[in-house]
Short mmCIF file of C-alpha atoms in Angstrom, two decimals:
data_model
loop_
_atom_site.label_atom_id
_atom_site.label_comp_id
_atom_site.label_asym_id
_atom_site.label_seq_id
_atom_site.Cartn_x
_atom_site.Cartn_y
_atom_site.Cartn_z
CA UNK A 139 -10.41 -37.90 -8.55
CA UNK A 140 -6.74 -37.18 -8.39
CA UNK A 141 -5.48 -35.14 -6.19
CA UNK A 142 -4.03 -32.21 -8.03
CA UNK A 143 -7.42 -32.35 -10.03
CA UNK A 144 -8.63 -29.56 -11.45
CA UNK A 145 -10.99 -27.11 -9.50
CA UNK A 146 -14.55 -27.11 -10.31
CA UNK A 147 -15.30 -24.94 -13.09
CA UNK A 148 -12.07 -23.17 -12.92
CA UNK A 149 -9.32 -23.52 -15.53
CA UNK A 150 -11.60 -25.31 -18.11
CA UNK A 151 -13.18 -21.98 -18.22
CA UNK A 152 -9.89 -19.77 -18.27
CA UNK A 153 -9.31 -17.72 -21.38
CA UNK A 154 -8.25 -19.77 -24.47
CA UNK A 155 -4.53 -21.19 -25.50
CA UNK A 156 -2.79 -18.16 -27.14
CA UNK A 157 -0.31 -19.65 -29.62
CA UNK A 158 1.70 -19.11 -32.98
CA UNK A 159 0.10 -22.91 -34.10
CA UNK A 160 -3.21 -21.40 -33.31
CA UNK A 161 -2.42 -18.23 -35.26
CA UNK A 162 -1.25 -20.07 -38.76
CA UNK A 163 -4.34 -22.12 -38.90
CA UNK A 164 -6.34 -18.97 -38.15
CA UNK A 165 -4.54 -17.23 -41.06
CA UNK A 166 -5.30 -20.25 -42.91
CA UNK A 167 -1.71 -21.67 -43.26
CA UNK A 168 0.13 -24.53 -42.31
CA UNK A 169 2.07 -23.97 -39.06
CA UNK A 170 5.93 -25.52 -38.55
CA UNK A 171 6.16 -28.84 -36.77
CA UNK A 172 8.08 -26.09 -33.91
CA UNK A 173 5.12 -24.33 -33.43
CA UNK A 174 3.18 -26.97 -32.78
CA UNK A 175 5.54 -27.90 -30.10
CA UNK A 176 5.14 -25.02 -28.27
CA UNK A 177 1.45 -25.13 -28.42
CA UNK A 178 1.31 -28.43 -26.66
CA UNK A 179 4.21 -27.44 -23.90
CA UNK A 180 2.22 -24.01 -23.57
CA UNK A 181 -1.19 -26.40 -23.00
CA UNK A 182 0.68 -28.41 -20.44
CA UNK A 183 2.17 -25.10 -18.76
CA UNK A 184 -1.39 -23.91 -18.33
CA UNK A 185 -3.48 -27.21 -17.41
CA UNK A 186 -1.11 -29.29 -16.00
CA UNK A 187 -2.40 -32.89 -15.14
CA UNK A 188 -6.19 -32.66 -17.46
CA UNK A 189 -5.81 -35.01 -19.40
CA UNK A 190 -5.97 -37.78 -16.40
CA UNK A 191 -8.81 -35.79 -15.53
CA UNK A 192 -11.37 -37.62 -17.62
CA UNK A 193 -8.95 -40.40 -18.19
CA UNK A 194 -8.56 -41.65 -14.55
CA UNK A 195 -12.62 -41.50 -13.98
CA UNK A 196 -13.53 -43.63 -17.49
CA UNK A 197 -14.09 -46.91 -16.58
CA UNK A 198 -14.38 -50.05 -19.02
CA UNK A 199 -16.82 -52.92 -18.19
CA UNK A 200 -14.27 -54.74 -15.97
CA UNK A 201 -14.17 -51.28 -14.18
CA UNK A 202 -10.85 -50.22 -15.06
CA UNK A 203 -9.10 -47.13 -15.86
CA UNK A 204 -7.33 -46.96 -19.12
CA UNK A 205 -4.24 -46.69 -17.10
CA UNK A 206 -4.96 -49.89 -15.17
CA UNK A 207 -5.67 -51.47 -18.40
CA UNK A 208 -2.50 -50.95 -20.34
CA UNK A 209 -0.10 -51.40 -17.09
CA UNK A 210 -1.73 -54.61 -17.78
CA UNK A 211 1.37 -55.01 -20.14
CA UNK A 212 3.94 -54.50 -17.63
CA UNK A 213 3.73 -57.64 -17.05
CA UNK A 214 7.28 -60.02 -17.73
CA UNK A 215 6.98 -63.86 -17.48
CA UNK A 216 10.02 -64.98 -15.34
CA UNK A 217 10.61 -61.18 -13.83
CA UNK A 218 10.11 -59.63 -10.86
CA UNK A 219 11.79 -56.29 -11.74
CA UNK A 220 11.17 -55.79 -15.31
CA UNK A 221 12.37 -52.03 -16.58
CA UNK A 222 9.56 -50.01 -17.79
CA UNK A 223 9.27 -47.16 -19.61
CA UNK A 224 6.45 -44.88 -19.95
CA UNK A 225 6.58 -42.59 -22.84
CA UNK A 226 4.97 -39.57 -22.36
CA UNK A 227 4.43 -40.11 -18.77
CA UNK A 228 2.45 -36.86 -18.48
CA UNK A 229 1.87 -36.20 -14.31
CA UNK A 230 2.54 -40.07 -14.01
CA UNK A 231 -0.79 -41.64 -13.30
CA UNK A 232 0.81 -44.68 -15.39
CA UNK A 233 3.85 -44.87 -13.71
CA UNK A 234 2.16 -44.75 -10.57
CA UNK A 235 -0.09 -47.72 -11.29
CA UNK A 236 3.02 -49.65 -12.80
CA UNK A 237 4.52 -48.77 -9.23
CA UNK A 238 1.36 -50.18 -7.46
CA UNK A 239 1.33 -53.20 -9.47
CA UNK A 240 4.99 -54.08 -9.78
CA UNK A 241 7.00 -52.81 -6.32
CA UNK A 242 10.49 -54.42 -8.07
CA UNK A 243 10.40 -52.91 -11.43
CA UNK A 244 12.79 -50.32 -12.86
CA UNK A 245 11.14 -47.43 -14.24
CA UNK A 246 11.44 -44.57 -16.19
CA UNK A 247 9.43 -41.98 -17.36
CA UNK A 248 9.92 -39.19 -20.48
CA UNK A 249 7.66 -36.14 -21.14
CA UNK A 250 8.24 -32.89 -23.06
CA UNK A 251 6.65 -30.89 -20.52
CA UNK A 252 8.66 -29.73 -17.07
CA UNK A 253 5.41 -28.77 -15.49
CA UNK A 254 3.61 -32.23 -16.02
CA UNK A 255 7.15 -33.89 -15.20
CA UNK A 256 6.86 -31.70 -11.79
CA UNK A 257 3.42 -33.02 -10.97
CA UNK A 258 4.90 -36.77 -11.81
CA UNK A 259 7.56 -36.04 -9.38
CA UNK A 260 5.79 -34.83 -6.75
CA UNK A 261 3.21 -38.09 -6.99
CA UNK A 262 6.02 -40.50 -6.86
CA UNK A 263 8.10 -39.31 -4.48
CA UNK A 264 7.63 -42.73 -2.50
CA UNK A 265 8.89 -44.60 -5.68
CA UNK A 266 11.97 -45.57 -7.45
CA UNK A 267 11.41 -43.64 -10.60
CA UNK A 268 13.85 -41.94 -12.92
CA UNK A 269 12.15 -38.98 -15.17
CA UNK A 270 13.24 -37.19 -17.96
CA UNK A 271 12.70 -34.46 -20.40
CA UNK A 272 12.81 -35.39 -23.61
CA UNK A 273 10.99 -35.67 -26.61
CA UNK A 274 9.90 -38.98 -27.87
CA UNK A 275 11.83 -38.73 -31.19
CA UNK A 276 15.11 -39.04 -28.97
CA UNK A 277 15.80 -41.57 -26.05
CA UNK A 278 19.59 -41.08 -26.20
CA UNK A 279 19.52 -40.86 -22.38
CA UNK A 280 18.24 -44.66 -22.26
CA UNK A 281 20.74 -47.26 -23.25
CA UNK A 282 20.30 -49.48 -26.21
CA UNK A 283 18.06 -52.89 -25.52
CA UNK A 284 17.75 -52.01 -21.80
CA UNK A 285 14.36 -51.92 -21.48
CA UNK A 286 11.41 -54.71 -21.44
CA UNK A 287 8.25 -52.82 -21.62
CA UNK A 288 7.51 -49.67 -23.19
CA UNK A 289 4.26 -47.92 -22.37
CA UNK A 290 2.31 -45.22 -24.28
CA UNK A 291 -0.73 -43.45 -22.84
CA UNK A 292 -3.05 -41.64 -25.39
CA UNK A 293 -0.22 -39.34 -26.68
CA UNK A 294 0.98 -41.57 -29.95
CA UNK A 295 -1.69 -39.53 -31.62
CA UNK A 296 0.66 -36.20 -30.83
CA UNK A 297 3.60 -37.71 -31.68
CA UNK A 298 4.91 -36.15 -35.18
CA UNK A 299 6.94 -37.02 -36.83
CA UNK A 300 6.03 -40.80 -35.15
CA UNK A 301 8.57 -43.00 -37.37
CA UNK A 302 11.39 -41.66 -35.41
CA UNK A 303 9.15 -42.77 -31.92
CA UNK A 304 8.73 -46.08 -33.64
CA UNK A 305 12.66 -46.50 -34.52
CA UNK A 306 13.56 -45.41 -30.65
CA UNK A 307 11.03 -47.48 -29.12
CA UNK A 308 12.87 -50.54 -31.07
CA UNK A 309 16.15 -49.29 -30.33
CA UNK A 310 15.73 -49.63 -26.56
CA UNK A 311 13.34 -52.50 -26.02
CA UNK A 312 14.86 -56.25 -25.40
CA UNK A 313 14.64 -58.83 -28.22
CA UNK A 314 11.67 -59.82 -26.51
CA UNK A 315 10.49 -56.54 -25.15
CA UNK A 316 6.60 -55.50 -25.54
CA UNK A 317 5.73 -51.69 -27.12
CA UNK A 318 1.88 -51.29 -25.49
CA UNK A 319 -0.28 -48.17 -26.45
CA UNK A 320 -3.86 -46.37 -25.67
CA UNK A 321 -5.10 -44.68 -29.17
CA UNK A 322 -8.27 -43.73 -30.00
CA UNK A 323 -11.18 -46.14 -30.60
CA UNK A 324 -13.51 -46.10 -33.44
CA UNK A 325 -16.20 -43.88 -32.64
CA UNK A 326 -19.05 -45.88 -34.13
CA UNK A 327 -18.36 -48.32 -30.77
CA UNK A 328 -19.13 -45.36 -28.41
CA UNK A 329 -22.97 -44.68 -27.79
CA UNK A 330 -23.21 -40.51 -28.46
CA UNK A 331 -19.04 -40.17 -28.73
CA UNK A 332 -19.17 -38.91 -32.57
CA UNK A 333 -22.38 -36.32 -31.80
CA UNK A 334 -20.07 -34.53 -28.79
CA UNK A 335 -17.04 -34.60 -30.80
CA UNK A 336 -18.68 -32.60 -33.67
CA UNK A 337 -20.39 -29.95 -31.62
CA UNK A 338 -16.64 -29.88 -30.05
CA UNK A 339 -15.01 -29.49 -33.54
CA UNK A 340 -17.76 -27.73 -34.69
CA UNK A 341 -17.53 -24.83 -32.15
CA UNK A 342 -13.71 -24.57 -32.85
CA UNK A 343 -14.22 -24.10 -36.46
CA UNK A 344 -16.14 -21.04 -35.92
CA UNK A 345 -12.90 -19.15 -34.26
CA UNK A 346 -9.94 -21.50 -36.07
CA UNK A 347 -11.27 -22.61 -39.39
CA UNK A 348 -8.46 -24.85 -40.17
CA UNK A 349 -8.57 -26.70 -37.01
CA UNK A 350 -9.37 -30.56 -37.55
CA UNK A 351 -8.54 -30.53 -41.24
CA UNK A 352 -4.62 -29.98 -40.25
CA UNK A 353 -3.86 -33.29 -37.87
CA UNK A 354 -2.44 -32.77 -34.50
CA UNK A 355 -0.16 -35.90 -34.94
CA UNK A 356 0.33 -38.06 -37.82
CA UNK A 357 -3.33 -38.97 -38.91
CA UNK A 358 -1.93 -42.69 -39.57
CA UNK A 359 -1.90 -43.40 -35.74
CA UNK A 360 -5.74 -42.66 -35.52
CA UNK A 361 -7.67 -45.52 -37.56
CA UNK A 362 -7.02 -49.27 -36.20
CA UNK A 363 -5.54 -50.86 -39.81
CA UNK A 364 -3.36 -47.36 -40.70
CA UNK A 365 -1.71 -47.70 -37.44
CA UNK A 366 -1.23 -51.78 -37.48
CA UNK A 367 0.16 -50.93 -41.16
CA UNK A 368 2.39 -48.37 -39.48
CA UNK A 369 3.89 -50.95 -36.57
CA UNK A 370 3.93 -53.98 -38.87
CA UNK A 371 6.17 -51.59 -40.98
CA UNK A 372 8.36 -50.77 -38.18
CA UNK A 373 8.53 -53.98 -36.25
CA UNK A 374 8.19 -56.56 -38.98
CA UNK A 375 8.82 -59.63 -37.38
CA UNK A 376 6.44 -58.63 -34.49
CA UNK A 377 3.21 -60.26 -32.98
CA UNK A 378 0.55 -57.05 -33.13
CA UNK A 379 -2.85 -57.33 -31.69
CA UNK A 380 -5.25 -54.12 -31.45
CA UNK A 381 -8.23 -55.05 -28.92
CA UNK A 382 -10.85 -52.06 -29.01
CA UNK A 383 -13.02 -51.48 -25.97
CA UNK A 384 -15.29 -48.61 -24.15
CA UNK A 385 -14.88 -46.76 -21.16
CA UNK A 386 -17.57 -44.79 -19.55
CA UNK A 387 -17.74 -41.69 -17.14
CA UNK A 388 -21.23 -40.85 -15.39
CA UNK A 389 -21.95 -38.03 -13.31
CA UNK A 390 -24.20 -34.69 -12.83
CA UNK A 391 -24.30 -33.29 -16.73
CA UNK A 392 -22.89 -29.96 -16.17
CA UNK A 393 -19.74 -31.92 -14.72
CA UNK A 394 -19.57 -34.53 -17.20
CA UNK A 395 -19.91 -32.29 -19.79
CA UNK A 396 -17.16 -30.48 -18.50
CA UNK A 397 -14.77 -33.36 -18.27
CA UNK A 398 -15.73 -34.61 -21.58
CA UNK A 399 -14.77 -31.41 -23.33
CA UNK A 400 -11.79 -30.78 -21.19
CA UNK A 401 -10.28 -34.19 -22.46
CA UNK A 402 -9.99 -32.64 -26.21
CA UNK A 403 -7.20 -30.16 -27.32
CA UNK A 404 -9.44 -28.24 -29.51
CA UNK A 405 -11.22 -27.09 -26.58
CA UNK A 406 -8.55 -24.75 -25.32
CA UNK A 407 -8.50 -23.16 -28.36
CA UNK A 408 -11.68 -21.42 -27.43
CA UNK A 409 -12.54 -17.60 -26.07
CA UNK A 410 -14.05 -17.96 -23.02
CA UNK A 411 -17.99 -17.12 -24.24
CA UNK A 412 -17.79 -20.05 -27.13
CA UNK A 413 -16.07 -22.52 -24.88
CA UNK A 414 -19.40 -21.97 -22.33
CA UNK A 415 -21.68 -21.86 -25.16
CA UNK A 416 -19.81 -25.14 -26.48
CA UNK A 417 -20.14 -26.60 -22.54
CA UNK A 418 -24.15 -25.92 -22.63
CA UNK A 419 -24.15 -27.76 -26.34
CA UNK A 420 -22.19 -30.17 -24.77
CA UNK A 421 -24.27 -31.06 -21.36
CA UNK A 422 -27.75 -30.62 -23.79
CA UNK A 423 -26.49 -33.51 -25.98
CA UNK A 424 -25.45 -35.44 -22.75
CA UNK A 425 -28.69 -34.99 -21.25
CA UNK A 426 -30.72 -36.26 -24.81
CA UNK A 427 -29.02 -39.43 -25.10
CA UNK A 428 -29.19 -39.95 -20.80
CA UNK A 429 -32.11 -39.83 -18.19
CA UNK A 430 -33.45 -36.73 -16.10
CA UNK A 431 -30.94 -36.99 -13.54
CA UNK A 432 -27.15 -38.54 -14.18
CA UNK A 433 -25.81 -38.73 -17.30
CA UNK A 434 -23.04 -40.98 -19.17
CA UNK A 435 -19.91 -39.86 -21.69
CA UNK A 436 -18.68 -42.58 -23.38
CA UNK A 437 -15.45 -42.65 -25.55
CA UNK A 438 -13.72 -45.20 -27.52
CA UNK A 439 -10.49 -46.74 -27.19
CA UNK A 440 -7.98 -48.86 -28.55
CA UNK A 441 -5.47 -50.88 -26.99
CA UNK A 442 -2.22 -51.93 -28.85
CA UNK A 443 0.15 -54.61 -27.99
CA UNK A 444 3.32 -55.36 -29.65
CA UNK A 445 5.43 -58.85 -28.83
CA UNK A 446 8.66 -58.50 -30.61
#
């Protein structure tokens, strides 16, 4: 568990996300891409660090993190100090693990968010890391073709408008440079994933009916041959691969239930009474498809890789 984890049973219970994003779809109309800005910093401000929370306990067969998995990329043939960047480096759990598994390398992380960019700071204090705040759309600060790796974990999916990403991510990359990204998974891979992700929805719809029907992201980066249509279209002359795989996290079922439902956005936009009744929905469909004592959440995950 990290170590700025959250505390049990505290802020996943805390009162839900108050936001003008959250107020258009409750009025039924489309918010402004601004608005949904400040939803997501005002999510970060208030749980800084969850979503490595489930994230750094799944583990795939192999028994890797997600993390571990993609730094897998970092990788340069000939290179001892490649330059990677981490896009969206969130509290740096990424960056840390590129740190760990490549002392010489150059990186560089960019996040939206000053609090989860504190938290990164803080955990890599010991490591030659240069952080910035920025939004995805515009790497200005980072020179043209200076970089041999860029890294995405899970937040492509927030990323809106995402050609822009897709144009800066080419922009600074090498002629040989690698783009490598964690998306979602199908969900028919996943054991039990699409049953918890309805009662999840499902409960949300109740307070916010609009929620899930409006995208957070563009919707193209969530299926396997929308997205490989979208990076084909960006980086033509690329080598693409998406591998999909499965990563599990067991435990008690009140805490995995938790976890599991503290790893969605839609969960903060909950009052406190629905988001426990949601929990107890949550841990009951946990303990159906498990055995009387630990139980197992299992989500679905896809990894992309881009050789230019």
């Amino acid at each position: 568990m990290p170590t700025h984890a959250l505390a049990e049973g505290s802020r996943l219970n805390a009162p839900k996300i108050e936001s003008e994003w959250l107020r258009s779809l409750a009025r039924g109309e489309q918010p402004d891409p601004q608005s949904l800005k400040t939803h997501l910093m005002t999510v970060h401000r208030h749980f800084t660090g969850f979503t490595e929370n489930c994230a750094g306990r799944c583990l795939d067969e192999a028994g890797r993190t997600t993390y571990q998995w993609l730094a897998e990329q970092g990788a340069v043939p000939g290179s001892d100090c490649p330059t990677i960047l981490d896009l969206a480096c969130g509290s740096g759990p990424l960056l840390a693990e590129c740190a760990a598994s490549y002392p010489g390398a150059d990186l560089i992380g960019v996040d939206m968010s000053p609090d989860e960019l504190a938290l990164a700071k803080a955990r890599l204090s010991g490591s030659v890391v240069t952080l910035h705040q920025a939004m995805a759309q515009d790497l200005s600060m980072i020179d043209t073709a200076s970089v041999d790796v860029v890294l995405c974990h899970w937040a492509l999916t927030l990323m809106d408008p995402v050609e822009p990403v897709m144009a800066e991510i080419g922009r600074v990359l090498r002629d040989d440079g690698v783009f490598a990204a964690i998306v979602d998974g199908p969900g028919s891979i996943a054991p039990g994933y699409d049953a918890i992700d309805r009662i999840i929805f499902d409960a949300v719809a109740q307070t916010v009916p609009l929620y899930g029907t409006i995208e957070i992201g563009d919707p193209r980066v969530r299926t396997a041959e929308a997205l490989e249509e979208l990076v084909r279209s960006a980086f033509p002359h690329a080598a693409v691969h998406l591998e999909t795989a499965v990563v599990r996290l067991s435990g008690p079922p009140c805490d995995v239930a938790r976890e599991a439902a503290g790893f969605y956005y839609a969960s903060f936009a909950l009052p406190p009474y629905d988001h426990a009744e949601m929990l107890e929905h949550v841990e009951a469909q946990l303990r159906a498809m498990g055995n009387s004592g630990d139980v197992t959440f299992s989500m679905p995950v896809t990894r992309l890789v881009v050789r230019l």
